CSV table of N, CA and C in Angstrom, one decimal:
chain,number,residue,atom,x,y,z
A,1,MET,N,27.3,-36.2,8.0
A,1,MET,CA,26.6,-35.5,8.8
A,1,MET,C,26.9,-35.6,10.2
A,2,ALA,N,27.0,-34.9,10.8
A,2,ALA,CA,26.9,-34.7,12.2
A,2,ALA,C,25.5,-35.6,12.5
A,3,ILE,N,25.7,-36.0,13.9
A,3,ILE,CA,24.2,-37.0,14.4
A,3,ILE,C,23.6,-36.3,15.7
A,4,PRO,N,22.4,-35.5,15.8
A,4,PRO,CA,22.3,-34.5,16.7
A,4,PRO,C,22.2,-35.7,17.9
A,5,ASP,N,22.3,-35.2,19.3
A,5,ASP,CA,22.4,-35.9,20.3
A,5,ASP,C,20.9,-36.7,20.5
A,6,PHE,N,19.6,-35.8,20.2
A,6,PHE,CA,18.5,-36.5,20.6
A,6,PHE,C,18.3,-38.0,18.9
A,7,ILE,N,19.0,-37.7,18.4
A,7,ILE,CA,18.7,-39.0,17.6
A,7,ILE,C,19.6,-40.1,17.5
A,8,ARG,N,20.9,-40.0,18.2
A,8,ARG,CA,21.7,-40.6,19.2
A,8,ARG,C,20.9,-41.6,20.3
A,9,ASP,N,20.2,-40.6,20.9
A,9,ASP,CA,19.1,-41.2,21.8
A,9,ASP,C,18.3,-42.2,21.3
A,10,LEU,N,17.5,-41.8,20.4
A,10,LEU,CA,16.7,-43.0,19.4
A,10,LEU,C,17.0,-43.9,19.2
A,11,ARG,N,18.3,-43.8,18.5
A,11,ARG,CA,18.8,-44.8,17.9
A,11,ARG,C,19.3,-46.0,19.1
A,12,ALA,N,19.4,-45.7,20.4
A,12,ALA,CA,20.0,-46.5,21.5
A,12,ALA,C,19.1,-47.4,21.7
A,13,THR,N,17.7,-47.1,21.2
A,13,THR,CA,16.3,-48.2,21.5
A,13,THR,C,16.0,-48.3,20.1
A,14,ALA,N,16.1,-47.7,19.4
A,14,ALA,CA,15.2,-48.1,17.9
A,14,ALA,C,15.7,-49.0,17.0
A,15,GLY,N,17.2,-48.7,17.0
A,15,GLY,CA,18.5,-49.4,16.3
A,15,GLY,C,18.3,-48.9,14.7
A,16,PRO,N,18.4,-49.4,13.7
A,16,PRO,CA,18.8,-48.5,12.5
A,16,PRO,C,17.9,-48.7,11.7
A,17,GLN,N,16.4,-49.1,12.6
A,17,GLN,CA,14.7,-49.1,11.8
A,17,GLN,C,14.8,-47.4,11.2
A,18,LEU,N,13.7,-47.3,10.3
A,18,LEU,CA,13.5,-45.6,9.7
A,18,LEU,C,12.7,-44.9,10.2
A,19,LEU,N,13.7,-43.7,10.6
A,19,LEU,CA,13.1,-42.9,11.4
A,19,LEU,C,12.4,-41.6,10.4
A,20,TYR,N,11.2,-41.3,10.9
A,20,TYR,CA,10.9,-40.4,9.9
A,20,TYR,C,11.1,-39.0,10.5
A,21,LEU,N,12.0,-37.9,10.1
A,21,LEU,CA,12.3,-36.6,10.9
A,21,LEU,C,12.5,-35.4,10.4
A,22,PRO,N,12.3,-34.5,11.0
A,22,PRO,CA,12.2,-33.0,10.3
A,22,PRO,C,13.3,-32.5,9.5
A,23,GLY,N,13.4,-31.8,8.9
A,23,GLY,CA,14.6,-31.3,8.1
A,23,GLY,C,14.4,-30.0,7.6
A,24,VAL,N,15.4,-29.6,7.6
A,24,VAL,CA,15.4,-28.1,6.7
A,24,VAL,C,16.7,-27.5,5.9
A,25,SER,N,16.6,-26.6,4.6
A,25,SER,CA,17.5,-26.5,4.0
A,25,SER,C,17.3,-25.5,4.0
A,26,ALA,N,18.6,-24.3,3.2
A,26,ALA,CA,18.6,-23.0,2.9
A,26,ALA,C,19.2,-22.6,1.7
A,27,VAL,N,18.6,-22.0,0.8
A,27,VAL,CA,18.6,-21.5,-0.5
A,27,VAL,C,19.2,-20.1,0.0
A,28,VAL,N,20.9,-19.8,0.0
A,28,VAL,CA,21.2,-18.6,0.7
A,28,VAL,C,21.6,-17.3,-0.6
A,29,PHE,N,21.2,-16.7,-0.7
A,29,PHE,CA,21.6,-15.6,-1.8
A,29,PHE,C,22.4,-14.4,-0.9
A,30,ASP,N,23.5,-14.1,-1.4
A,30,ASP,CA,24.4,-12.6,-1.6
A,30,ASP,C,23.4,-11.8,-1.9
A,31,ASP,N,24.4,-10.3,-1.4
A,31,ASP,CA,23.6,-9.4,-2.7
A,31,ASP,C,24.2,-9.2,-4.0
A,32,GLU,N,24.8,-9.7,-4.7
A,32,GLU,CA,25.2,-10.1,-5.9
A,32,GLU,C,24.7,-11.4,-6.6
A,33,GLY,N,23.6,-11.8,-5.7
A,33,GLY,CA,23.0,-13.2,-6.9
A,33,GLY,C,23.4,-14.3,-6.8
A,34,ARG,N,24.6,-14.7,-6.1
A,34,ARG,CA,25.1,-15.9,-6.0
A,34,ARG,C,24.5,-16.5,-4.8
A,35,VAL,N,24.8,-17.9,-5.0
A,35,VAL,CA,23.9,-18.9,-4.0
A,35,VAL,C,25.1,-19.3,-3.2
A,36,LEU,N,24.9,-19.9,-1.8
A,36,LEU,CA,25.7,-20.4,-1.1
A,36,LEU,C,25.9,-22.3,-1.2
A,37,LEU,N,26.9,-22.9,-1.5
A,37,LEU,CA,26.7,-24.0,-1.6
A,37,LEU,C,28.0,-24.8,-0.1
A,38,GLY,N,27.6,-25.7,-0.2
A,38,GLY,CA,29.0,-26.7,0.7
A,38,GLY,C,28.9,-28.0,-0.1
A,39,ARG,N,30.3,-28.5,0.1
A,39,ARG,CA,30.7,-29.6,-0.5
A,39,ARG,C,30.8,-30.5,0.7
A,40,ARG,N,30.1,-31.5,0.6
A,40,ARG,CA,29.4,-32.5,2.0
A,40,ARG,C,31.0,-33.3,1.9
A,41,ALA,N,30.9,-33.5,3.4
A,41,ALA,CA,32.1,-34.5,4.0
A,41,ALA,C,31.8,-35.8,3.9
A,42,ASP,N,30.8,-36.3,4.0
A,42,ASP,CA,30.4,-37.7,4.1
A,42,ASP,C,30.0,-38.1,2.6
A,43,ASN,N,29.6,-37.4,1.1
A,43,ASN,CA,29.5,-37.7,0.2
A,43,ASN,C,30.2,-37.1,-0.7
A,44,GLY,N,30.8,-36.0,-0.8
A,44,GLY,CA,31.6,-35.6,-1.3
A,44,GLY,C,30.9,-34.2,-2.6
A,45,ARG,N,29.6,-34.4,-2.7
A,45,ARG,CA,29.1,-33.6,-3.0
A,45,ARG,C,28.2,-32.2,-2.9
A,46,TRP,N,28.6,-31.1,-3.9
A,46,TRP,CA,27.6,-30.0,-4.1
A,46,TRP,C,26.3,-29.6,-3.2
A,47,VAL,N,26.2,-29.3,-2.3
A,47,VAL,CA,24.4,-28.9,-2.1
A,47,VAL,C,24.1,-28.1,-1.4
A,48,ILE,N,22.8,-27.4,-1.1
A,48,ILE,CA,22.3,-26.4,-0.6
A,48,ILE,C,22.4,-26.8,0.8
A,49,ILE,N,22.7,-25.5,1.6
A,49,ILE,CA,22.9,-26.0,3.1
A,49,ILE,C,21.9,-26.2,4.2
A,50,CYS,N,21.6,-27.7,4.7
A,50,CYS,CA,20.6,-28.5,5.2
A,50,CYS,C,21.2,-28.7,6.3
A,51,GLY,N,20.3,-29.2,7.4
A,51,GLY,CA,20.0,-30.0,8.7
A,51,GLY,C,19.1,-30.3,8.9
A,52,ILE,N,19.3,-30.9,10.4
A,52,ILE,CA,17.8,-31.5,11.3
A,52,ILE,C,17.7,-30.3,12.3
A,53,PRO,N,16.5,-30.2,12.4
A,53,PRO,CA,16.1,-29.1,13.7
A,53,PRO,C,16.3,-30.0,15.0
A,54,GLU,N,16.6,-29.2,15.8
A,54,GLU,CA,16.7,-29.8,17.4
A,54,GLU,C,15.2,-30.0,18.0
A,55,PRO,N,14.7,-30.7,18.7
A,55,PRO,CA,13.5,-30.9,19.3
A,55,PRO,C,12.7,-29.4,20.2
A,56,GLY,N,11.7,-28.9,19.5
A,56,GLY,CA,10.9,-28.0,19.8
A,56,GLY,C,12.1,-26.5,19.1
A,57,GLU,N,12.7,-26.5,18.2
A,57,GLU,CA,13.5,-25.5,17.4
A,57,GLU,C,12.3,-25.5,16.0
A,58,GLN,N,12.2,-23.7,15.7
A,58,GLN,CA,11.4,-24.1,14.9
A,58,GLN,C,12.2,-23.9,13.6
A,59,PRO,N,11.3,-24.4,12.5
A,59,PRO,CA,12.3,-24.6,11.2
A,59,PRO,C,13.2,-23.4,10.6
A,60,ALA,N,12.4,-22.2,10.8
A,60,ALA,CA,13.6,-21.1,10.4
A,60,ALA,C,14.2,-20.7,11.1
A,61,GLU,N,14.4,-21.2,12.1
A,61,GLU,CA,15.6,-21.3,13.3
A,61,GLU,C,16.4,-22.0,12.9
A,62,ALA,N,16.0,-23.2,12.5
A,62,ALA,CA,17.2,-24.2,12.3
A,62,ALA,C,17.7,-24.0,11.5
A,63,ALA,N,17.1,-23.3,10.0
A,63,ALA,CA,17.8,-23.1,8.7
A,63,ALA,C,19.1,-22.2,9.1
A,64,VAL,N,18.6,-21.2,9.6
A,64,VAL,CA,19.6,-20.4,10.1
A,64,VAL,C,20.7,-20.6,11.0
A,65,ARG,N,20.4,-21.2,11.7
A,65,ARG,CA,21.5,-21.8,12.8
A,65,ARG,C,22.9,-22.8,12.1
A,66,GLU,N,22.2,-23.5,11.2
A,66,GLU,CA,22.5,-24.6,10.3
A,66,GLU,C,23.6,-24.2,9.5
A,67,VAL,N,22.9,-22.9,8.4
A,67,VAL,CA,24.0,-21.9,7.8
A,67,VAL,C,24.9,-21.6,8.4
A,68,GLU,N,24.9,-20.7,9.2
A,68,GLU,CA,26.1,-20.3,10.7
A,68,GLU,C,26.9,-21.2,11.1
A,69,GLU,N,26.4,-22.4,11.1
A,69,GLU,CA,26.8,-23.7,11.7
A,69,GLU,C,28.1,-24.1,10.8
A,70,GLU,N,27.5,-24.2,9.4
A,70,GLU,CA,28.4,-25.0,8.4
A,70,GLU,C,29.1,-24.1,7.7
A,71,THR,N,28.6,-22.9,7.6
A,71,THR,CA,29.6,-21.7,6.7
A,71,THR,C,30.3,-20.6,7.4
A,72,ALA,N,29.8,-20.2,8.7
A,72,ALA,CA,29.9,-19.1,9.3
A,72,ALA,C,29.3,-18.0,8.5
A,73,VAL,N,28.1,-18.3,7.5
A,73,VAL,CA,27.3,-17.0,7.2
A,73,VAL,C,26.0,-16.9,8.0
A,74,ARG,N,25.7,-15.6,8.4
A,74,ARG,CA,24.3,-15.1,8.8
A,74,ARG,C,23.5,-14.7,8.0
A,75,CYS,N,22.2,-14.9,8.0
A,75,CYS,CA,21.1,-15.0,7.1
A,75,CYS,C,20.1,-15.2,7.6
A,76,VAL,N,19.0,-14.4,6.7
A,76,VAL,CA,17.9,-14.3,7.6
A,76,VAL,C,16.6,-14.7,6.5
A,77,PRO,N,16.1,-15.4,7.1
A,77,PRO,CA,14.9,-16.3,6.0
A,77,PRO,C,14.0,-15.4,5.4
A,78,GLU,N,13.3,-15.7,4.2
A,78,GLU,CA,12.5,-14.9,3.5
A,78,GLU,C,11.4,-15.3,3.5
A,79,ARG,N,11.2,-16.6,2.7
A,79,ARG,CA,10.4,-17.2,2.7
A,79,ARG,C,10.6,-18.5,2.5
A,80,ILE,N,9.1,-19.5,2.7
A,80,ILE,CA,9.7,-20.7,2.2
A,80,ILE,C,9.4,-21.5,1.0
A,81,VAL,N,10.7,-21.9,0.2
A,81,VAL,CA,10.4,-22.4,-0.9
A,81,VAL,C,9.7,-23.4,-1.4
A,82,LEU,N,9.7,-24.5,-0.2
A,82,LEU,CA,8.8,-25.9,-0.7
A,82,LEU,C,9.1,-26.6,0.5
A,83,VAL,N,8.2,-27.4,0.4
A,83,VAL,CA,8.0,-28.3,1.8
A,83,VAL,C,7.7,-29.9,0.8
A,84,ARG,N,8.6,-30.4,0.9
A,84,ARG,CA,8.8,-32.3,0.5
A,84,ARG,C,9.1,-33.3,1.3
A,85,THR,N,8.4,-34.5,1.1
A,85,THR,CA,8.9,-35.6,2.0
A,85,THR,C,9.8,-36.3,0.9
A,86,LEU,N,11.2,-36.6,1.0
A,86,LEU,CA,12.6,-37.0,0.7
A,86,LEU,C,12.4,-38.6,0.5
A,87,ASP,N,13.0,-38.8,-0.3
A,87,ASP,CA,13.2,-40.6,-0.4
A,87,ASP,C,14.0,-40.9,0.7
A,88,PRO,N,13.7,-42.2,1.4
A,88,PRO,CA,14.6,-42.8,2.3
A,88,PRO,C,15.8,-43.0,2.1
A,89,VAL,N,16.7,-42.6,3.1
A,89,VAL,CA,18.3,-42.8,3.1
A,89,VAL,C,18.8,-43.9,3.7
A,90,THR,N,19.6,-44.5,3.4
A,90,THR,CA,20.1,-45.7,4.2
A,90,THR,C,22.1,-45.3,4.2
A,91,TYR,N,22.1,-44.9,5.8
A,91,TYR,CA,23.5,-44.2,5.4
A,91,TYR,C,24.7,-45.9,6.0
A,92,PRO,N,25.7,-45.4,6.3
A,92,PRO,CA,26.9,-46.4,5.7
A,92,PRO,C,26.7,-47.2,7.0
A,93,ASN,N,26.3,-46.7,8.2
A,93,ASN,CA,26.2,-47.3,9.3
A,93,ASN,C,25.2,-48.6,9.4
A,94,GLY,N,24.2,-48.0,8.2
A,94,GLY,CA,22.9,-48.9,8.2
A,94,GLY,C,21.6,-48.3,8.5
A,95,ASP,N,22.0,-47.1,9.5
A,95,ASP,CA,20.7,-46.4,9.8
A,95,ASP,C,19.9,-45.5,8.6
A,96,ARG,N,18.7,-45.9,9.0
A,96,ARG,CA,17.6,-45.4,7.6
A,96,ARG,C,17.1,-44.5,8.2
A,97,CYS,N,16.7,-43.2,7.4
A,97,CYS,CA,15.9,-42.1,7.8
A,97,CYS,C,15.3,-41.4,6.5
A,98,GLN,N,14.1,-40.9,6.9
A,98,GLN,CA,13.5,-40.2,5.5
A,98,GLN,C,13.0,-38.7,6.2
A,99,PHE,N,13.6,-37.8,5.6
A,99,PHE,CA,13.0,-36.7,5.8
A,99,PHE,C,12.1,-35.7,5.1
A,100,VAL,N,11.2,-35.1,5.9
A,100,VAL,CA,10.4,-34.3,5.2
A,100,VAL,C,11.1,-32.6,5.4
A,101,ASP,N,11.6,-32.2,4.2
A,101,ASP,CA,12.3,-31.1,4.1
A,101,ASP,C,11.6,-29.8,4.1
A,102,VAL,N,11.8,-28.8,4.7
A,102,VAL,CA,11.4,-27.1,4.8
A,102,VAL,C,12.3,-26.5,4.2
A,103,CYS,N,12.2,-26.0,3.2
A,103,CYS,CA,13.3,-25.3,1.9
A,103,CYS,C,13.1,-24.0,2.4
A,104,PHE,N,13.9,-22.9,2.7
A,104,PHE,CA,14.0,-21.4,2.9
A,104,PHE,C,14.7,-21.0,2.0
A,105,ARG,N,14.2,-19.6,1.2
A,105,ARG,CA,15.2,-19.1,0.6
A,105,ARG,C,15.8,-17.6,1.7
A,106,CYS,N,16.9,-17.5,1.7
A,106,CYS,CA,17.1,-17.0,2.5
A,106,CYS,C,18.2,-15.8,2.2
A,107,ARG,N,18.2,-14.8,3.2
A,107,ARG,CA,19.2,-13.5,2.5
A,107,ARG,C,20.4,-13.7,3.1
A,108,ALA,N,21.8,-13.5,2.4
A,108,ALA,CA,22.7,-13.4,3.9
A,108,ALA,C,23.1,-11.8,4.1
A,109,VAL,N,23.5,-11.9,5.6
A,109,VAL,CA,23.5,-10.2,5.9
A,109,VAL,C,24.9,-10.0,6.9
A,110,GLY,N,25.8,-11.2,7.0
A,110,GLY,CA,27.0,-10.8,7.2
A,110,GLY,C,27.8,-12.6,7.6
A,111,GLY,N,29.2,-12.3,8.0
A,111,GLY,CA,30.0,-13.6,7.8
A,111,GLY,C,30.7,-13.7,6.3
A,112,GLU,N,31.8,-14.3,6.6
A,112,GLU,CA,32.3,-14.6,5.5
A,112,GLU,C,32.3,-16.6,5.2
A,113,ALA,N,32.0,-16.7,4.1
A,113,ALA,CA,31.6,-17.8,3.8
A,113,ALA,C,33.3,-18.5,3.9
A,114,ARG,N,33.0,-19.9,5.0
A,114,ARG,CA,34.4,-21.1,5.0
A,114,ARG,C,34.0,-22.3,5.5
A,115,VAL,N,34.7,-23.0,5.5
A,115,VAL,CA,34.2,-24.1,6.2
A,115,VAL,C,34.5,-23.8,7.8
A,116,ASN,N,32.9,-24.3,8.6
A,116,ASN,CA,33.3,-23.7,9.9
A,116,ASN,C,32.7,-24.8,11.0
A,117,ASP,N,32.7,-26.4,9.9
A,117,ASP,CA,32.4,-27.4,11.0
A,117,ASP,C,33.1,-28.8,10.2
A,118,ASP,N,33.1,-29.8,11.0
A,118,ASP,CA,33.5,-31.1,9.9
A,118,ASP,C,32.5,-31.8,8.9
A,119,GLU,N,31.4,-30.9,8.5
A,119,GLU,CA,30.3,-31.4,8.0
A,119,GLU,C,30.4,-31.2,6.2
A,120,SER,N,31.8,-30.4,6.3
A,120,SER,CA,31.8,-29.9,4.5
A,120,SER,C,33.2,-30.2,4.4
A,121,LEU,N,34.0,-30.1,3.0
A,121,LEU,CA,35.1,-30.4,2.8
A,121,LEU,C,35.2,-28.8,2.1
A,122,GLU,N,34.5,-28.3,1.6
A,122,GLU,CA,34.1,-26.5,0.8
A,122,GLU,C,33.1,-26.2,1.3
A,123,VAL,N,33.3,-24.7,0.9
A,123,VAL,CA,32.3,-24.2,0.9
A,123,VAL,C,32.2,-22.7,0.2
A,124,GLY,N,31.5,-22.1,-0.7
A,124,GLY,CA,31.9,-20.9,-1.5
A,124,GLY,C,30.3,-20.3,-2.0
A,125,TRP,N,30.8,-19.3,-2.6
A,125,TRP,CA,29.5,-18.7,-3.1
A,125,TRP,C,29.6,-19.2,-5.2
A,126,PHE,N,28.4,-19.2,-5.4
A,126,PHE,CA,28.7,-19.5,-6.4
A,126,PHE,C,27.1,-18.8,-7.6
A,127,ALA,N,28.1,-18.2,-8.8
A,127,ALA,CA,27.1,-17.8,-9.8
A,127,ALA,C,26.0,-18.9,-10.3
A,128,LEU,N,24.6,-18.0,-10.3
A,128,LEU,CA,23.8,-19.1,-11.0
A,128,LEU,C,24.3,-19.6,-12.5
A,129,ASP,N,25.2,-19.5,-13.3
A,129,ASP,CA,25.4,-19.6,-14.0
A,129,ASP,C,26.8,-20.2,-14.3
A,130,ALA,N,27.2,-20.8,-12.7
A,130,ALA,CA,28.4,-21.0,-12.7
A,130,ALA,C,28.4,-22.5,-11.5
A,131,LEU,N,27.2,-22.8,-11.6
A,131,LEU,CA,27.1,-23.9,-10.1
A,131,LEU,C,28.0,-25.3,-10.8
A,132,PRO,N,28.2,-25.8,-9.9
A,132,PRO,CA,28.8,-27.1,-9.9
A,132,PRO,C,27.8,-28.2,-9.9
A,133,GLU,N,28.5,-29.3,-10.8
A,133,GLU,CA,27.6,-30.3,-10.7
A,133,GLU,C,26.7,-30.7,-9.1
A,134,MET,N,25.5,-30.9,-9.6
A,134,MET,CA,24.7,-30.8,-8.1
A,134,MET,C,23.3,-32.0,-8.4
A,135,GLU,N,22.8,-32.4,-7.5
A,135,GLU,CA,21.9,-33.1,-7.7
A,135,GLU,C,20.7,-32.5,-7.9
A,136,ASP,N,19.6,-33.3,-8.3
A,136,ASP,CA,18.7,-32.6,-8.9
A,136,ASP,C,17.6,-31.8,-8.1
A,137,PHE,N,17.9,-32.4,-7.1
A,137,PHE,CA,17.0,-31.7,-5.9
A,137,PHE,C,17.2,-30.7,-5.5
A,138,SER,N,18.6,-30.2,-5.3
A,138,SER,CA,19.2,-29.3,-5.1
A,138,SER,C,18.9,-28.3,-6.1
A,139,LEU,N,19.0,-28.3,-7.4
A,139,LEU,CA,18.7,-27.3,-8.3
A,139,LEU,C,17.4,-27.5,-8.2
A,140,THR,N,16.4,-28.0,-8.1
A,140,THR,CA,15.1,-27.8,-8.2
A,140,THR,C,15.0,-26.5,-6.7
A,141,ARG,N,15.5,-26.6,-5.6
A,141,ARG,CA,15.4,-25.7,-5.0
A,141,ARG,C,15.7,-24.9,-5.2
A,142,ILE,N,16.9,-24.7,-5.6
A,142,ILE,CA,17.6,-23.3,-6.2
A,142,ILE,C,16.5,-22.7,-7.1
A,143,LYS,N,16.0,-23.3,-7.8
A,143,LYS,CA,15.3,-22.5,-9.2
A,143,LYS,C,13.6,-22.1,-8.4
A,144,GLN,N,13.0,-23.1,-7.5
A,144,GLN,CA,12.1,-22.3,-6.6
A,144,GLN,C,12.6,-21.3,-5.9
A,145,ALA,N,13.4,-21.1,-5.3
A,145,ALA,CA,13.9,-19.6,-4.5
A,145,ALA,C,13.7,-18.5,-5.2
A,146,LEU,N,14.2,-18.7,-6.8
A,146,LEU,CA,14.2,-17.8,-7.4
A,146,LEU,C,13.0,-17.0,-8.2
A,147,VAL,N,11.9,-18.0,-8.2
A,147,VAL,CA,10.4,-17.6,-8.2
A,147,VAL,C,9.8,-16.6,-7.0
A,148,ASP,N,9.1,-15.9,-7.3
A,148,ASP,CA,8.4,-15.4,-6.0
A,148,ASP,C,6.8,-15.9,-6.2
A,149,GLY,N,6.7,-16.9,-6.5
A,149,GLY,CA,5.6,-17.1,-6.6
A,149,GLY,C,5.1,-17.8,-5.3
A,150,ALA,N,4.0,-19.3,-5.1
A,150,ALA,CA,3.8,-19.7,-3.9
A,150,ALA,C,4.7,-20.7,-3.4
A,151,THR,N,4.5,-21.2,-2.3
A,151,THR,CA,5.4,-22.7,-1.8
A,151,THR,C,4.8,-23.8,-2.8
A,152,TRP,N,6.0,-24.3,-2.7
A,152,TRP,CA,6.1,-25.8,-4.0
A,152,TRP,C,5.7,-26.8,-2.9
A,153,PHE,N,4.9,-27.6,-3.2
A,153,PHE,CA,4.6,-28.7,-2.9
A,153,PHE,C,4.0,-29.7,-3.5
A,154,GLU,N,4.4,-31.2,-3.3
A,154,GLU,CA,3.8,-32.1,-4.0
A,154,GLU,C,2.1,-32.2,-4.4
A,155,PRO,N,1.7,-32.1,-5.7
A,155,PRO,CA,0.4,-31.9,-5.9
A,155,PRO,C,-0.1,-33.3,-5.3
A,156,VAL,N,-1.2,-33.0,-5.2
A,156,VAL,CA,-2.7,-33.9,-4.3
A,156,VAL,C,-3.3,-34.4,-5.7
A,157,ALA,N,-3.3,-35.7,-5.9
A,157,ALA,CA,-4.0,-36.7,-7.1
A,157,ALA,C,-5.5,-36.0,-6.6
A,158,ALA,N,-6.3,-35.7,-7.7
A,158,ALA,CA,-7.8,-35.6,-7.7
A,158,ALA,C,-8.3,-36.4,-7.4
A,159,GLY,N,-9.4,-36.8,-6.6
A,159,GLY,CA,-10.1,-38.4,-6.5
A,159,GLY,C,-11.1,-37.7,-5.9
């Protein structure tokens, strides 16, 4: 994953300590109902497209930018699918981050899916009944994007 300049600047003084950061992800569907996935260069796993908003960038704008930067597909956000704080991640260099993911359901409106940067090994459209092996959270976001219900969030314990 490419490290945004503003995070490099933070790391210069903060070191590898845990940073709590915004994140965005996009479940992008085409007109045939297929979902856009990328196989990450850093771990080889198939995932929905995700990234980090730049300072001041709106989450929906960041999702659209990340999809185009990584896949050359242009998309339009339709709704927020879910909001969730993810488990902390430790990268090979020792840096630690924890992301709050805002996931959008998006509709493709142009471009041809291809590897468009160094963050992906492969990019492609997949029928829902022919998805590659993926982590549960990517599958959860795809399933939530298929439901026209309310935005999902972790329930608050009654108390």
